[in-house]
XYZ file of C-alpha atoms in Angstrom:
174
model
C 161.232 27.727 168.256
C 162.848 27.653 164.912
C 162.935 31.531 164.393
C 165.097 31.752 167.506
C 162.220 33.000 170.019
C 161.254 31.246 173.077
C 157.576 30.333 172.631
C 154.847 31.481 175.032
C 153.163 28.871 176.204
C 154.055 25.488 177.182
C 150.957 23.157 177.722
C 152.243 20.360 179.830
C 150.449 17.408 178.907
C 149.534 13.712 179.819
C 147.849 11.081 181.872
C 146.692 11.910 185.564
C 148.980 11.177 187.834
C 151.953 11.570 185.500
C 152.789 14.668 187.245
C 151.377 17.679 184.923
C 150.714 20.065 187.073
C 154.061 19.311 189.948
C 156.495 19.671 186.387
C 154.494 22.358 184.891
C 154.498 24.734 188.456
C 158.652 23.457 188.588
C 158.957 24.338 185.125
C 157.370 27.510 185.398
C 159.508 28.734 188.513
C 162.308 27.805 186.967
C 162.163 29.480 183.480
C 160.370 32.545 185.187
C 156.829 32.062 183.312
C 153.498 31.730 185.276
C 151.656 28.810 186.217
C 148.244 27.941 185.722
C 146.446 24.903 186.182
C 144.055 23.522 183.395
C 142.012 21.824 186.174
C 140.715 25.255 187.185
C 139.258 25.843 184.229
C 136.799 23.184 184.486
C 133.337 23.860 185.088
C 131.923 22.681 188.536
C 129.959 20.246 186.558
C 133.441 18.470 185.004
C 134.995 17.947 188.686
C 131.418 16.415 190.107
C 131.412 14.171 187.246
C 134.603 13.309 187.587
C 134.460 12.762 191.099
C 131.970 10.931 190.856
C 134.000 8.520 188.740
C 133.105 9.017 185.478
C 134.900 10.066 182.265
C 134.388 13.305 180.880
C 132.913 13.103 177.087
C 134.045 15.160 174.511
C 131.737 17.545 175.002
C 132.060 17.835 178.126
C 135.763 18.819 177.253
C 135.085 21.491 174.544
C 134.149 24.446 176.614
C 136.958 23.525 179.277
C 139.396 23.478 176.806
C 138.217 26.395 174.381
C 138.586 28.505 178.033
C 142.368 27.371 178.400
C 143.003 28.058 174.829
C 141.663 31.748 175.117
C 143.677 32.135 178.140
C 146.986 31.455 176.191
C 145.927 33.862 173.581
C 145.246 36.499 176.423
C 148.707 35.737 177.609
C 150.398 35.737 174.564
C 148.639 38.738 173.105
C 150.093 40.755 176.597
C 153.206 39.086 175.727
C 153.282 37.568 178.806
C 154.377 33.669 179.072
C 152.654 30.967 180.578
C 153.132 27.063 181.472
C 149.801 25.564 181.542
C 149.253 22.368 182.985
C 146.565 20.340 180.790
C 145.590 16.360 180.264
C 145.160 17.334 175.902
C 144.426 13.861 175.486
C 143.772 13.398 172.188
C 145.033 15.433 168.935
C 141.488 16.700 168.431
C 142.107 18.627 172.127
C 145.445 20.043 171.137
C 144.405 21.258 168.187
C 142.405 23.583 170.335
C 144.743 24.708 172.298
C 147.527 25.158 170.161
C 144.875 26.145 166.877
C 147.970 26.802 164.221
C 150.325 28.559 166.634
C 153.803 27.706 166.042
C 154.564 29.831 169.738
C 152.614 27.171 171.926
C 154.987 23.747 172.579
C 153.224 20.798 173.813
C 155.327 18.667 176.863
C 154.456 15.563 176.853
C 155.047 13.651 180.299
C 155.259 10.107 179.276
C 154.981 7.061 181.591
C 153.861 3.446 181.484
C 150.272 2.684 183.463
C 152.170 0.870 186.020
C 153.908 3.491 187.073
C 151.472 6.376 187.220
C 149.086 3.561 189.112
C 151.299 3.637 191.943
C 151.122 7.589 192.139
C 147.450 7.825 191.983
C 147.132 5.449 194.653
C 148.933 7.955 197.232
C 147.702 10.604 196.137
C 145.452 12.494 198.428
C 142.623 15.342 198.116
C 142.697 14.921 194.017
C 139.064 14.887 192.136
C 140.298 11.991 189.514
C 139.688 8.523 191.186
C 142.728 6.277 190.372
C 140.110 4.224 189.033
C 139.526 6.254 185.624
C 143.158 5.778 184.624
C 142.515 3.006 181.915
C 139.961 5.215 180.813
C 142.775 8.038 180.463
C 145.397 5.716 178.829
C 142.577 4.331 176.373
C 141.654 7.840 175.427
C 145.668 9.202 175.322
C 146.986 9.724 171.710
C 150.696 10.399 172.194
C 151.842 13.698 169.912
C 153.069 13.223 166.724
C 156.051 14.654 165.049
C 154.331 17.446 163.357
C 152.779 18.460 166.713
C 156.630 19.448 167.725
C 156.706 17.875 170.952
C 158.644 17.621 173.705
C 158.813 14.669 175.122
C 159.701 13.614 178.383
C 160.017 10.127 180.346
C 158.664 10.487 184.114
C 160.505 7.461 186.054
C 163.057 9.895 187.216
C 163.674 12.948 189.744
C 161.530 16.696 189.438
C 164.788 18.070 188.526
C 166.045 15.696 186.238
C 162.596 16.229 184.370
C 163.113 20.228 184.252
C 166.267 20.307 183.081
C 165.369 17.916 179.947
C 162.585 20.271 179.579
C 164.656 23.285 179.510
C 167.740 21.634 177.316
C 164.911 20.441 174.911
C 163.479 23.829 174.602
C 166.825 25.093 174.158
C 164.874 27.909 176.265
C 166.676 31.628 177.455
C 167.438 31.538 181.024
C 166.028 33.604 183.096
């Protein structure tokens, strides 16, 4: 952050399948911060629908993410720290979760279609159907500048990825 202090959230964003919630649980361990997956804060309804093979709307979104966004002020108000794996889309969805806080970073996990289309296809025991990734890059606004992003290319190793992270951050070692 510019005043010097680490921030206390990270919200580790992008596409399914560009490995959110494998680099945000990495990430977590090794800067010492908990995990938490933005997945389980979906409503049963969300992961039948999605399941099912169908997008999410926007409303369908709002409640999911106004719950992850009160979870990062419960953590940050208990000054604990958190790295919270979340698709945030669009601008319109990080503006929820972040809402004006300058001690919330957004990761961004870029990678081309191609790429994350080969993951999705082996994965296994995941809710979101390779088949709604168009639908995910279509809907994907990348951060902008003033969002403060981190951003981070995902065509090479876990490690590699974490370290950027970390250097980026210029974040205190644990």
């Amino acid at each position: 952050m510019d005043d010097g202090q680490n921030p206390c959230a990270l919200v580790v964003m992008g596409v399914s399948g560009s490995g959110k919630s494998t680099i945000a649980d990495r990430l977590a361990i090794r800067i010492g911060w908990r995990f938490e997956d933005g997945d389980s804060f979906h409503p049963p309804s969300n992961v039948a629908k999605m399941h099912s093979g169908q997008p999410l709307t926007d409303e369908d979104r709002w409640p999911w993410l106004r719950a992850i966004a009160a979870e990062i002020d419960r953590t940050c108000g208990i000054r604990e720290r958190a790295v919270i794996a979340c698709s945030a889309l669009k601008r319109s969805y990080r503006d929820i979760l972040v809402h004006g806080r300058d001690d919330i970073r957004i990761v961004f996990l870029d990678g081309t279609q191609e790429l994350i289309a080969t993951r999705l296809a082996a994965r296994k025991n995941h809710f979101m159907p390779p088949g709604l990734l168009a639908s995910q890059f279509k809907t994907l606004e990348p951060p902008t500048p003033d969002e403060r992003p981190i951003t981070v290319a995902i065509d090479r190793s876990v490690d590699t990825i974490i370290e950027d992270i970390v250097n980026q951050l210029k974040l205190d070692r644990p």
